Amino acid sequence: MTYECDMHTFYKGLPDVVVLPSTTEQAQAVVRLCRRERVPIVPRGSGTGLIGGATAPQGGVMVGVNRMNRILEVDLPNRTATVQPGLINLWLTHAVRDRGYFFAPDPSSQMVSSIGGNVSTNAGGPHCLKYGITSNHVLGLELVTGTGELVQLGGKTLDRPGYDLVGAAVGAEGTFGLVTGVVVRLLHTPEAVKTVLATFRTVIEASETVSAIIADGMTPAALEMLDEAIIRAINAGVGAGYPEGAGAVLLIELDGPRAEVEAQGERAAAICRARGALTVSVARDEVERALLWKGRKEAAGAVGRLTASYLLQDAVVPRSKLPDIMRELVAIGERHGLLICNVFHAGDGNLHPLICYDERSPEELERAKHANEELLAACIALGGSVTGEHGAGMDKARNLPLQYADADLNFMFRLRRVFDPDGVMNPGKLLPTHPACGETFRAARPVLPEGAWV
Ligand SMILES: Cc1cc2nc3c(=O)[nH]c(=O)nc-3n(C[C@H](O)[C@H](O)[C@H](O)COP(=O)(O)OP(=O)(O)OC[C@H]3O[C@@H](n4cnc5c(N)ncnc54)[C@H](O)[C@@H]3O)c2cc1C
């Protein structure tokens, strides 16, 4: 049952077999066998995805890469590390921190999600505002394609000739093949860090302040927003000590050379005050700072204190449209009689509304689904995207036509076929199977004779 779904529990499907390879050779042998038998393959890292990606609706073989979790090389002169895909994101930073380095992509799930999963979803995170998302930190990939071939894409050398196949493969959600090795950049730990916490009467005021800070010319390492309901949940669940009674909190982190951080911290605080902040404070030490981030990173779990179930959405609007979408979210929540709370990467315009409902009530679930669709349509109408950092999986595949023309989708289908001509890799994920797209994957699950699995 562990392998039945990822963290988007709407989508469930048991694989027929789970395979846990320890080596690239074993992974390759599995892909070759499955291709020969035309059996679907579903790659899986830690299963923290929020899109129904690492689930097996057509059955088949799930390949969990968790045993391939070693750091193969740390090359500090070249500021790179070569790792296996099952390595937990935060373990890499733990391994190099004492030598003054870190791995920048920091999804809030970084304590448990795998680097292979981060690569495959092109994960973002709070600090990706300044440092860029996963694709900005991947230099090379070892990939067992859907044909069972082992290919090396990119590598440690910069400016390689040929197509940017690493760029194409990052974010492919397992549809190109199995990622069995990753070369990543390491960054030098900044000299100083300052975390400013500002409270506002409303999410609208806080949203307007986000644009004002960026317009001032600084790029904070992180610029996160939490609304009143989330603050309550985090304080109760994690004891993070966020000020209560405010409509929204902005968490602004600045890092870099000490003098610059000091100056920017003062400017950010002044902008918050000028925009009507109720309070502005600075984390006094590393313990206080770590507690604020613990609260932020465990927010999704703490929401269990507010609701029986929730649908965690991931969508994007241009940063300047944050106040508009916040108004729209309030209206959608009221229209459907549902609590929608917000904790998100405000600096990127990357929203994470949590639509709260009780799954024991089918009628309430239906309302949550309607609210969800309206929310995505509102983001598109404001010039945004139906998905930000989580990817498409099963959840958003059908929404892609809102954003892409048929020609664009067809082109992506054809690219997918280059890596996986038989459609065995993670079928039904990432791209829609709508007839308007001109192409559909045939059902990849074969009819096998009795006993063929063993
Ligand atoms: C509390 C919480 C907070 C989160 N915060 C963030 C956040 O801040 N930013 C963010 O981007 N995401 C976030 N996520 C979503 C999730 O953690 C990320 O999408 C993460 O990158 C998934 O990694 P995973 O190892 O769990 O992958 P899985 O869920 O196992 O898989 C994700 C997808 O990648 C494919 N895949 C996995 N491994 C491989 C491989 N080796 N080869 C080929 N394909 C593979 C799977 O088939 C699937 O389609 C959060 C999730 C939770 C539960």
Short mmCIF file of C-alpha atoms and ligand atoms in Angstrom, two decimals:
data_model
loop_
_atom_site.label_atom_id
_atom_site.label_comp_id
_atom_site.label_asym_id
_atom_site.label_seq_id
_atom_site.Cartn_x
_atom_site.Cartn_y
_atom_site.Cartn_z
CA MET A 1 0.00 0.00 0.00
CA THR A 2 3.00 2.28 0.51
CA TYR A 3 3.35 2.45 -3.25
CA GLU A 4 -0.31 3.06 -4.03
CA CYS A 5 -0.06 6.83 -4.38
CA ASP A 6 2.13 9.85 -3.84
CA MET A 7 1.11 12.73 -1.58
CA HIS A 8 -1.78 13.62 -3.90
CA THR A 9 -4.04 10.92 -2.58
CA PHE A 10 -6.84 11.58 -5.11
CA TYR A 11 -4.93 9.38 -7.50
CA LYS A 12 -4.37 5.78 -6.54
CA GLY A 13 -3.16 2.72 -8.38
CA LEU A 14 -1.23 -0.26 -7.15
CA PRO A 15 1.73 -1.45 -9.18
CA ASP A 16 1.83 -5.17 -9.88
CA VAL A 17 5.48 -5.31 -8.84
CA VAL A 18 7.83 -3.00 -6.97
CA VAL A 19 11.51 -3.26 -7.84
CA LEU A 20 14.24 -1.65 -5.74
CA PRO A 21 17.45 -1.70 -7.80
CA SER A 22 20.79 -0.98 -6.12
CA THR A 23 22.75 -0.32 -9.30
CA THR A 24 22.34 1.31 -12.68
CA GLU A 25 22.84 -2.09 -14.33
CA GLN A 26 19.90 -3.54 -12.40
CA ALA A 27 17.75 -0.51 -13.28
CA GLN A 28 18.67 -0.89 -16.94
CA ALA A 29 17.85 -4.60 -16.91
CA VAL A 30 14.40 -3.82 -15.50
CA VAL A 31 13.70 -1.21 -18.19
CA ARG A 32 14.84 -3.55 -20.96
CA LEU A 33 12.66 -6.37 -19.69
CA CYS A 34 9.62 -4.12 -19.30
CA ARG A 35 10.11 -2.66 -22.74
CA ARG A 36 10.36 -6.11 -24.27
CA GLU A 37 7.14 -7.15 -22.53
CA ARG A 38 5.47 -3.74 -23.06
CA VAL A 39 4.85 -3.31 -19.35
CA PRO A 40 4.45 0.19 -17.86
CA ILE A 41 7.29 1.48 -15.69
CA VAL A 42 6.64 4.02 -12.95
CA PRO A 43 9.78 5.58 -11.46
CA ARG A 44 9.56 6.57 -7.82
CA GLY A 45 11.78 8.52 -5.46
CA SER A 46 10.38 9.31 -2.01
CA GLY A 47 6.75 9.56 -3.14
CA THR A 48 6.33 13.13 -1.81
CA GLY A 49 5.12 14.40 -5.18
CA LEU A 50 1.85 16.33 -5.19
CA ILE A 51 0.66 15.56 -8.73
CA GLY A 52 -0.13 11.84 -8.86
CA GLY A 53 3.21 11.20 -10.61
CA ALA A 54 4.68 8.22 -8.76
CA THR A 55 1.53 6.14 -8.83
CA ALA A 56 0.61 3.22 -11.10
CA PRO A 57 -2.95 3.62 -12.44
CA GLN A 58 -2.22 1.07 -15.16
CA GLY A 59 -0.35 -1.31 -12.86
CA GLY A 60 3.02 -2.45 -14.10
CA VAL A 61 6.42 -2.18 -12.47
CA MET A 62 7.25 0.58 -10.04
CA VAL A 63 10.97 1.22 -9.80
CA GLY A 64 11.87 2.76 -6.44
CA VAL A 65 15.37 4.21 -6.54
CA ASN A 66 15.69 4.61 -2.76
CA ARG A 67 18.55 2.12 -2.48
CA MET A 68 20.58 4.12 -4.98
CA ASN A 69 21.22 6.87 -2.45
CA ARG A 70 24.97 7.39 -2.38
CA ILE A 71 27.08 10.50 -2.96
CA LEU A 72 29.54 9.22 -5.57
CA GLU A 73 31.84 12.24 -5.68
CA VAL A 74 32.25 15.69 -4.16
CA ASP A 75 34.47 17.82 -6.37
CA LEU A 76 34.91 21.11 -4.54
CA PRO A 77 37.47 22.68 -6.91
CA ASN A 78 34.82 22.34 -9.63
CA ARG A 79 31.97 22.93 -7.16
CA THR A 80 30.06 19.85 -8.22
CA ALA A 81 28.76 16.65 -6.68
CA THR A 82 27.78 13.45 -8.44
CA VAL A 83 24.99 11.60 -6.69
CA GLN A 84 22.63 8.71 -7.12
CA PRO A 85 18.95 9.60 -7.63
CA GLY A 86 17.65 8.23 -4.33
CA LEU A 87 19.82 10.57 -2.25
CA ILE A 88 17.65 12.73 0.03
CA ASN A 89 18.02 16.39 -0.94
CA LEU A 90 19.10 17.69 2.48
CA TRP A 91 21.71 14.97 2.96
CA LEU A 92 23.82 16.55 0.24
CA THR A 93 23.98 19.88 2.05
CA HIS A 94 24.68 18.04 5.32
CA ALA A 95 27.61 16.31 3.64
CA VAL A 96 29.30 19.50 2.40
CA ARG A 97 28.14 22.12 4.92
CA ASP A 98 31.23 21.87 7.12
CA ARG A 99 33.36 22.65 4.09
CA GLY A 100 31.36 25.82 3.41
CA TYR A 101 29.07 24.61 0.61
CA PHE A 102 25.41 23.84 0.05
CA PHE A 103 23.01 22.47 -2.55
CA ALA A 104 20.63 25.33 -3.34
CA PRO A 105 17.29 23.84 -4.49
CA ASP A 106 15.33 23.53 -1.25
CA PRO A 107 11.79 22.21 -1.70
CA SER A 108 9.98 22.35 1.62
CA SER A 109 10.04 18.55 1.45
CA GLN A 110 13.84 18.53 1.32
CA MET A 111 14.14 16.48 4.52
CA VAL A 112 12.55 13.55 2.68
CA SER A 113 12.34 14.10 -1.07
CA SER A 114 14.97 12.57 -3.35
CA ILE A 115 17.26 14.41 -5.74
CA GLY A 116 16.04 12.15 -8.57
CA GLY A 117 12.47 13.23 -7.75
CA ASN A 118 13.56 16.88 -7.55
CA VAL A 119 15.21 16.58 -10.96
CA SER A 120 12.21 14.83 -12.48
CA THR A 121 9.73 17.45 -11.23
CA ASN A 122 12.18 20.36 -11.63
CA ALA A 123 11.48 21.23 -8.01
CA GLY A 124 11.57 24.74 -6.62
CA GLY A 125 11.66 25.93 -3.04
CA PRO A 126 11.73 29.02 -0.84
CA HIS A 127 15.31 29.95 -1.73
CA CYS A 128 14.86 29.39 -5.48
CA LEU A 129 13.82 33.03 -5.83
CA LYS A 130 17.47 34.04 -5.70
CA TYR A 131 19.25 30.81 -6.61
CA GLY A 132 17.00 29.40 -9.32
CA ILE A 133 15.09 26.12 -9.50
CA THR A 134 16.51 22.61 -9.84
CA SER A 135 17.21 22.94 -13.58
CA ASN A 136 19.67 25.74 -12.79
CA HIS A 137 21.70 23.35 -10.62
CA VAL A 138 21.83 20.20 -12.73
CA LEU A 139 24.86 19.88 -14.98
CA GLY A 140 24.59 16.27 -16.04
CA LEU A 141 22.32 13.25 -15.95
CA GLU A 142 22.75 9.54 -16.35
CA LEU A 143 19.53 8.26 -17.87
CA VAL A 144 18.22 4.83 -18.78
CA THR A 145 15.83 5.83 -21.55
CA GLY A 146 12.56 4.06 -22.32
CA THR A 147 14.46 2.05 -24.93
CA GLY A 148 16.73 0.64 -22.22
CA GLU A 149 19.77 2.57 -23.48
CA LEU A 150 22.10 4.13 -20.94
CA VAL A 151 22.96 7.71 -21.95
CA GLN A 152 25.02 10.47 -20.36
CA LEU A 153 23.48 13.90 -20.85
CA GLY A 154 25.66 16.92 -20.10
CA GLY A 155 28.36 16.52 -17.46
CA LYS A 156 30.80 18.45 -15.31
CA THR A 157 32.26 20.40 -18.24
CA LEU A 158 30.41 23.61 -18.93
CA ASP A 159 29.41 24.76 -22.42
CA ARG A 160 29.20 21.35 -24.04
CA PRO A 161 28.40 21.12 -27.76
CA GLY A 162 25.10 19.73 -29.01
CA TYR A 163 21.53 19.97 -27.81
CA ASP A 164 20.73 20.87 -24.24
CA LEU A 165 19.28 17.46 -23.45
CA VAL A 166 19.74 17.97 -19.72
CA GLY A 167 17.41 20.94 -20.02
CA ALA A 168 14.85 18.77 -21.81
CA ALA A 169 15.13 15.86 -19.37
CA VAL A 170 14.86 17.90 -16.15
CA GLY A 171 11.15 18.03 -15.35
CA ALA A 172 10.29 15.06 -17.59
CA GLU A 173 8.56 13.32 -14.65
CA GLY A 174 9.89 9.89 -15.53
CA THR A 175 8.47 9.96 -19.07
CA PHE A 176 11.90 9.90 -20.76
CA GLY A 177 13.41 7.16 -18.64
CA LEU A 178 14.93 6.45 -15.27
CA VAL A 179 17.39 8.96 -13.87
CA THR A 180 20.18 6.88 -12.36
CA GLY A 181 22.82 9.55 -11.73
CA VAL A 182 22.93 13.34 -11.32
CA VAL A 183 25.78 15.87 -11.48
CA VAL A 184 24.79 18.98 -9.54
CA ARG A 185 26.32 22.35 -8.75
CA LEU A 186 27.36 23.18 -5.22
CA LEU A 187 27.34 26.79 -4.05
CA HIS A 188 29.47 28.52 -1.46
CA THR A 189 27.64 29.26 1.79
CA PRO A 190 26.93 33.01 2.01
CA GLU A 191 28.84 35.05 4.61
CA ALA A 192 25.73 36.42 6.32
CA VAL A 193 22.00 35.72 6.50
CA LYS A 194 19.23 37.94 7.85
CA THR A 195 15.61 36.91 8.24
CA VAL A 196 13.00 39.65 8.53
CA LEU A 197 9.46 38.91 9.60
CA ALA A 198 6.75 41.47 8.83
CA THR A 199 3.06 41.22 9.69
CA PHE A 200 0.24 42.87 7.76
CA ARG A 201 -3.46 43.44 8.23
CA THR A 202 -4.36 41.63 4.99
CA VAL A 203 -2.85 39.32 2.39
CA ILE A 204 -3.52 42.06 -0.16
CA GLU A 205 -1.24 44.53 1.67
CA ALA A 206 1.41 41.84 2.05
CA SER A 207 1.13 40.98 -1.68
CA GLU A 208 1.62 44.59 -2.68
CA THR A 209 4.72 44.75 -0.48
CA VAL A 210 6.23 41.75 -2.29
CA SER A 211 6.30 43.64 -5.59
CA ALA A 212 7.58 46.78 -3.87
CA ILE A 213 10.57 44.92 -2.40
CA ILE A 214 11.59 43.40 -5.74
CA ALA A 215 10.97 46.69 -7.57
CA ASP A 216 13.45 48.30 -5.17
CA GLY A 217 16.20 46.32 -6.89
CA MET A 218 17.05 43.65 -4.34
CA THR A 219 16.55 39.91 -4.79
CA PRO A 220 15.95 38.32 -1.42
CA ALA A 221 17.05 34.71 -1.05
CA ALA A 222 13.47 33.94 -0.06
CA LEU A 223 10.23 35.89 0.11
CA GLU A 224 7.44 33.76 1.54
CA MET A 225 3.89 34.57 2.57
CA LEU A 226 1.67 32.88 5.14
CA ASP A 227 -1.92 33.84 5.87
CA GLU A 228 -3.76 33.99 9.19
CA ALA A 229 -5.14 30.44 9.14
CA ILE A 230 -1.74 28.97 8.31
CA ILE A 231 -0.06 31.01 11.07
CA ARG A 232 -2.54 29.61 13.58
CA ALA A 233 -1.93 26.04 12.39
CA ILE A 234 1.86 26.38 12.44
CA ASN A 235 1.95 27.91 15.88
CA ALA A 236 -0.26 25.15 17.24
CA GLY A 237 1.50 22.35 15.37
CA VAL A 238 5.15 23.39 15.33
CA GLY A 239 5.30 26.08 18.03
CA ALA A 240 7.10 28.37 15.61
CA GLY A 241 6.03 31.51 17.47
CA TYR A 242 4.77 33.55 14.51
CA PRO A 243 2.92 36.67 15.71
CA GLU A 244 -0.80 35.94 15.82
CA GLY A 245 -3.67 38.28 15.07
CA ALA A 246 -2.29 39.52 11.74
CA GLY A 247 -3.89 38.76 8.38
CA ALA A 248 -0.56 37.79 6.79
CA VAL A 249 3.13 37.33 7.48
CA LEU A 250 5.98 37.97 5.07
CA LEU A 251 9.16 36.04 5.71
CA ILE A 252 12.00 37.84 3.95
CA GLU A 253 15.45 36.30 3.94
CA LEU A 254 18.51 38.12 2.66
CA ASP A 255 21.91 36.54 2.26
CA GLY A 256 25.29 37.42 0.81
CA PRO A 257 28.22 39.61 1.90
CA ARG A 258 27.57 40.98 5.41
CA ALA A 259 27.55 44.68 4.48
CA GLU A 260 25.08 44.12 1.65
CA VAL A 261 22.79 41.98 3.80
CA GLU A 262 22.72 44.62 6.55
CA ALA A 263 21.85 47.38 4.10
CA GLN A 264 19.19 45.33 2.29
CA GLY A 265 17.66 44.16 5.57
CA GLU A 266 17.12 47.78 6.60
CA ARG A 267 15.67 48.68 3.21
CA ALA A 268 13.29 45.70 3.21
CA ALA A 269 12.12 46.61 6.73
CA ALA A 270 11.60 50.24 5.71
CA ILE A 271 9.53 49.19 2.67
CA CYS A 272 7.35 46.96 4.88
CA ARG A 273 6.76 49.82 7.33
CA ALA A 274 5.96 52.23 4.51
CA ARG A 275 3.42 49.71 3.20
CA GLY A 276 1.60 49.59 6.52
CA ALA A 277 3.23 46.62 8.26
CA LEU A 278 1.85 46.08 11.77
CA THR A 279 5.18 44.78 13.06
CA VAL A 280 8.66 44.23 11.63
CA SER A 281 11.22 42.10 13.45
CA VAL A 282 14.51 40.34 12.70
CA ALA A 283 15.48 36.84 13.84
CA ARG A 284 18.02 37.46 16.61
CA ASP A 285 20.08 34.34 16.16
CA GLU A 286 20.35 31.09 14.26
CA VAL A 287 18.00 29.30 16.68
CA GLU A 288 15.23 31.83 16.10
CA ARG A 289 15.81 31.78 12.36
CA ALA A 290 15.74 27.97 12.24
CA LEU A 291 12.44 27.94 14.14
CA LEU A 292 10.83 30.35 11.67
CA TRP A 293 11.91 28.12 8.79
CA LYS A 294 10.83 24.97 10.58
CA GLY A 295 7.37 26.52 10.83
CA ARG A 296 7.34 27.42 7.15
CA LYS A 297 8.64 24.06 5.96
CA GLU A 298 6.24 22.04 8.10
CA ALA A 299 3.23 24.20 7.27
CA ALA A 300 1.55 21.63 5.02
CA GLY A 301 1.58 19.06 7.83
CA ALA A 302 0.36 21.56 10.43
CA VAL A 303 -2.74 22.27 8.33
CA GLY A 304 -4.05 18.91 9.55
CA ARG A 305 -5.08 20.92 12.63
CA LEU A 306 -7.53 22.95 10.54
CA THR A 307 -9.12 20.39 8.28
CA ALA A 308 -9.72 16.68 7.71
CA SER A 309 -8.39 16.86 4.13
CA TYR A 310 -7.01 19.47 1.81
CA LEU A 311 -6.07 19.87 -1.79
CA LEU A 312 -2.69 21.58 -2.08
CA GLN A 313 -2.64 23.51 -5.31
CA ASP A 314 0.42 24.77 -7.18
CA ALA A 315 -0.07 27.55 -9.71
CA VAL A 316 1.64 30.74 -10.79
CA VAL A 317 0.70 34.32 -11.52
CA PRO A 318 2.99 37.18 -12.51
CA ARG A 319 4.22 38.62 -9.20
CA SER A 320 2.47 41.94 -9.82
CA LYS A 321 -0.87 40.08 -10.02
CA LEU A 322 -0.65 38.64 -6.50
CA PRO A 323 -3.14 41.13 -5.02
CA ASP A 324 -5.66 40.26 -7.78
CA ILE A 325 -5.38 36.51 -7.33
CA MET A 326 -5.63 36.86 -3.55
CA ARG A 327 -8.94 38.72 -3.96
CA GLU A 328 -10.07 36.04 -6.40
CA LEU A 329 -9.18 33.23 -3.95
CA VAL A 330 -11.24 34.83 -1.20
CA ALA A 331 -14.18 35.09 -3.61
CA ILE A 332 -13.81 31.45 -4.74
CA GLY A 333 -13.68 30.26 -1.12
CA GLU A 334 -16.82 32.23 -0.24
CA ARG A 335 -18.65 31.04 -3.36
CA HIS A 336 -18.06 27.40 -2.47
CA GLY A 337 -18.27 27.74 1.31
CA LEU A 338 -14.71 26.43 1.76
CA LEU A 339 -11.69 27.61 3.70
CA ILE A 340 -8.78 28.32 1.33
CA CYS A 341 -5.56 29.08 3.18
CA ASN A 342 -2.27 30.19 1.72
CA VAL A 343 1.42 29.58 2.30
CA PHE A 344 3.56 30.25 -0.73
CA HIS A 345 6.65 31.43 -2.54
CA ALA A 346 5.38 34.99 -2.98
CA GLY A 347 8.55 36.32 -4.57
CA ASP A 348 8.05 33.94 -7.52
CA GLY A 349 4.29 34.48 -7.73
CA ASN A 350 4.09 30.73 -7.03
CA LEU A 351 0.86 30.10 -5.13
CA HIS A 352 0.05 27.14 -2.91
CA PRO A 353 -3.59 27.59 -1.92
CA LEU A 354 -4.79 24.78 0.32
CA ILE A 355 -8.44 24.08 -0.36
CA CYS A 356 -9.81 22.57 2.84
CA TYR A 357 -12.62 20.05 2.76
CA ASP A 358 -13.89 16.95 4.50
CA GLU A 359 -13.48 13.90 2.29
CA ARG A 360 -16.20 12.08 4.22
CA SER A 361 -18.66 14.38 2.45
CA PRO A 362 -18.80 13.62 -1.31
CA GLU A 363 -20.69 16.87 -1.83
CA GLU A 364 -17.94 18.88 -0.15
CA LEU A 365 -15.33 17.09 -2.21
CA GLU A 366 -17.18 18.13 -5.37
CA ARG A 367 -17.19 21.74 -4.20
CA ALA A 368 -13.44 21.51 -3.56
CA LYS A 369 -12.90 20.21 -7.10
CA HIS A 370 -14.93 23.06 -8.59
CA ALA A 371 -13.04 25.60 -6.51
CA ASN A 372 -9.80 24.03 -7.73
CA GLU A 373 -10.73 24.37 -11.42
CA GLU A 374 -11.88 27.97 -10.94
CA LEU A 375 -8.63 28.80 -9.23
CA LEU A 376 -6.56 27.47 -12.14
CA ALA A 377 -8.73 29.31 -14.68
CA ALA A 378 -8.23 32.53 -12.68
CA CYS A 379 -4.45 32.08 -12.77
CA ILE A 380 -4.47 31.59 -16.54
CA ALA A 381 -6.72 34.63 -16.99
CA LEU A 382 -4.13 36.69 -15.10
CA GLY A 383 -1.35 35.50 -17.42
CA GLY A 384 -0.08 32.72 -15.14
CA SER A 385 0.47 28.98 -15.31
CA VAL A 386 -1.52 25.91 -14.17
CA THR A 387 1.53 24.49 -12.46
CA GLY A 388 4.56 25.97 -10.80
CA GLU A 389 7.11 23.71 -9.22
CA HIS A 390 5.22 20.47 -8.61
CA GLY A 391 4.86 19.42 -12.24
CA ALA A 392 1.85 18.02 -14.11
CA GLY A 393 1.59 14.29 -13.32
CA MET A 394 -1.95 12.95 -13.58
CA ASP A 395 -3.38 15.95 -11.84
CA LYS A 396 -2.49 18.73 -14.27
CA ALA A 397 -2.07 16.80 -17.52
CA ARG A 398 -5.63 17.60 -18.53
CA ASN A 399 -5.14 21.30 -17.70
CA LEU A 400 -2.22 21.79 -20.08
CA PRO A 401 -4.46 22.59 -23.08
CA LEU A 402 -5.51 25.71 -21.14
CA GLN A 403 -1.97 26.91 -21.60
CA TYR A 404 -0.56 25.27 -24.73
CA ALA A 405 -1.75 25.12 -28.33
CA ASP A 406 -2.25 21.72 -29.99
CA ALA A 407 0.93 22.21 -32.02
CA ASP A 408 2.96 22.76 -28.85
CA LEU A 409 1.51 19.69 -27.17
CA ASN A 410 2.03 17.54 -30.25
CA PHE A 411 5.64 18.62 -30.38
CA MET A 412 6.09 17.54 -26.76
CA PHE A 413 4.46 14.18 -27.53
CA ARG A 414 6.93 13.61 -30.35
CA LEU A 415 9.88 14.53 -28.13
CA ARG A 416 8.64 12.05 -25.53
CA ARG A 417 8.52 9.34 -28.17
CA VAL A 418 12.17 9.91 -29.04
CA PHE A 419 13.15 8.85 -25.53
CA ASP A 420 10.37 6.30 -25.11
CA PRO A 421 9.03 5.06 -28.46
CA ASP A 422 6.84 2.34 -26.92
CA GLY A 423 5.14 4.48 -24.30
CA VAL A 424 6.21 2.35 -21.36
CA MET A 425 7.62 5.18 -19.22
CA ASN A 426 5.12 6.56 -16.72
CA PRO A 427 2.12 6.42 -19.09
CA GLY A 428 -0.78 8.78 -18.45
CA LYS A 429 1.43 11.38 -16.78
CA LEU A 430 2.55 14.87 -17.72
CA LEU A 431 0.81 15.20 -21.11
CA PRO A 432 -2.93 15.02 -21.78
CA THR A 433 -4.46 12.27 -23.85
CA HIS A 434 -7.09 14.59 -25.25
CA PRO A 435 -8.01 13.84 -28.89
CA ALA A 436 -7.53 17.53 -29.72
CA CYS A 437 -3.83 16.99 -29.22
CA GLY A 438 -3.78 14.79 -32.27
CA GLU A 439 -1.92 11.96 -30.63
CA THR A 440 -2.71 9.72 -27.73
CA PHE A 441 -0.68 7.05 -26.05
CA ARG A 442 -2.16 3.69 -26.54
CA ALA A 443 -2.88 1.93 -23.26
CA ALA A 444 0.53 0.67 -22.32
CA ARG A 445 -0.69 -2.19 -20.18
CA PRO A 446 -0.38 -5.36 -22.21
CA VAL A 447 -2.65 -8.35 -22.05
CA LEU A 448 -0.39 -10.97 -20.60
CA PRO A 449 -0.96 -14.66 -20.33
CA GLU A 450 -1.73 -15.99 -16.86
CA GLY A 451 1.45 -16.29 -14.81
CA ALA A 452 3.52 -14.13 -17.14
CA TRP A 453 4.55 -11.85 -14.26
CA VAL A 454 6.61 -14.54 -12.61
C1 LIG B 1 5.12 18.89 2.66
C2 LIG B 1 5.57 18.99 1.23
C3 LIG B 1 6.21 20.14 0.81
C4 LIG B 1 6.63 20.26 -0.52
N1 LIG B 1 7.29 21.39 -0.91
C5 LIG B 1 7.72 21.51 -2.19
C6 LIG B 1 8.42 22.68 -2.60
O1 LIG B 1 8.68 23.61 -1.83
N2 LIG B 1 8.84 22.72 -3.89
C7 LIG B 1 8.58 21.71 -4.78
O2 LIG B 1 8.97 21.80 -5.94
N3 LIG B 1 7.91 20.60 -4.39
C8 LIG B 1 7.49 20.47 -3.14
N4 LIG B 1 6.81 19.35 -2.75
C9 LIG B 1 6.51 18.29 -3.75
C10 LIG B 1 7.57 17.16 -3.83
O3 LIG B 1 8.26 17.03 -2.61
C11 LIG B 1 8.54 17.44 -4.98
O4 LIG B 1 7.84 17.35 -6.21
C12 LIG B 1 9.73 16.48 -5.02
O5 LIG B 1 10.62 16.91 -6.03
C13 LIG B 1 9.35 15.03 -5.28
O6 LIG B 1 10.47 14.21 -4.96
P1 LIG B 1 10.25 12.66 -4.61
O7 LIG B 1 11.57 12.05 -4.41
O8 LIG B 1 9.28 12.50 -3.50
O9 LIG B 1 9.62 12.15 -5.99
P2 LIG B 1 8.37 11.21 -6.25
O10 LIG B 1 7.13 11.80 -5.68
O11 LIG B 1 8.69 9.82 -5.88
O12 LIG B 1 8.29 11.32 -7.85
C14 LIG B 1 7.97 12.54 -8.49
C15 LIG B 1 7.97 12.34 -10.00
O13 LIG B 1 9.29 12.11 -10.46
C16 LIG B 1 9.41 10.83 -11.07
N5 LIG B 1 10.68 10.26 -10.61
C17 LIG B 1 11.11 10.12 -9.33
N6 LIG B 1 12.36 9.61 -9.31
C18 LIG B 1 12.72 9.43 -10.59
C19 LIG B 1 13.89 8.92 -11.22
N7 LIG B 1 14.96 8.51 -10.54
N8 LIG B 1 13.93 8.85 -12.58
C20 LIG B 1 12.89 9.28 -13.31
N9 LIG B 1 11.75 9.77 -12.76
C21 LIG B 1 11.67 9.85 -11.43
C22 LIG B 1 8.18 10.04 -10.62
O14 LIG B 1 7.78 9.08 -11.58
C23 LIG B 1 7.15 11.15 -10.46
O15 LIG B 1 6.57 11.45 -11.70
C24 LIG B 1 6.38 19.20 -1.43
C25 LIG B 1 5.73 18.04 -0.98
C26 LIG B 1 5.32 17.94 0.32
C27 LIG B 1 4.63 16.68 0.76
#
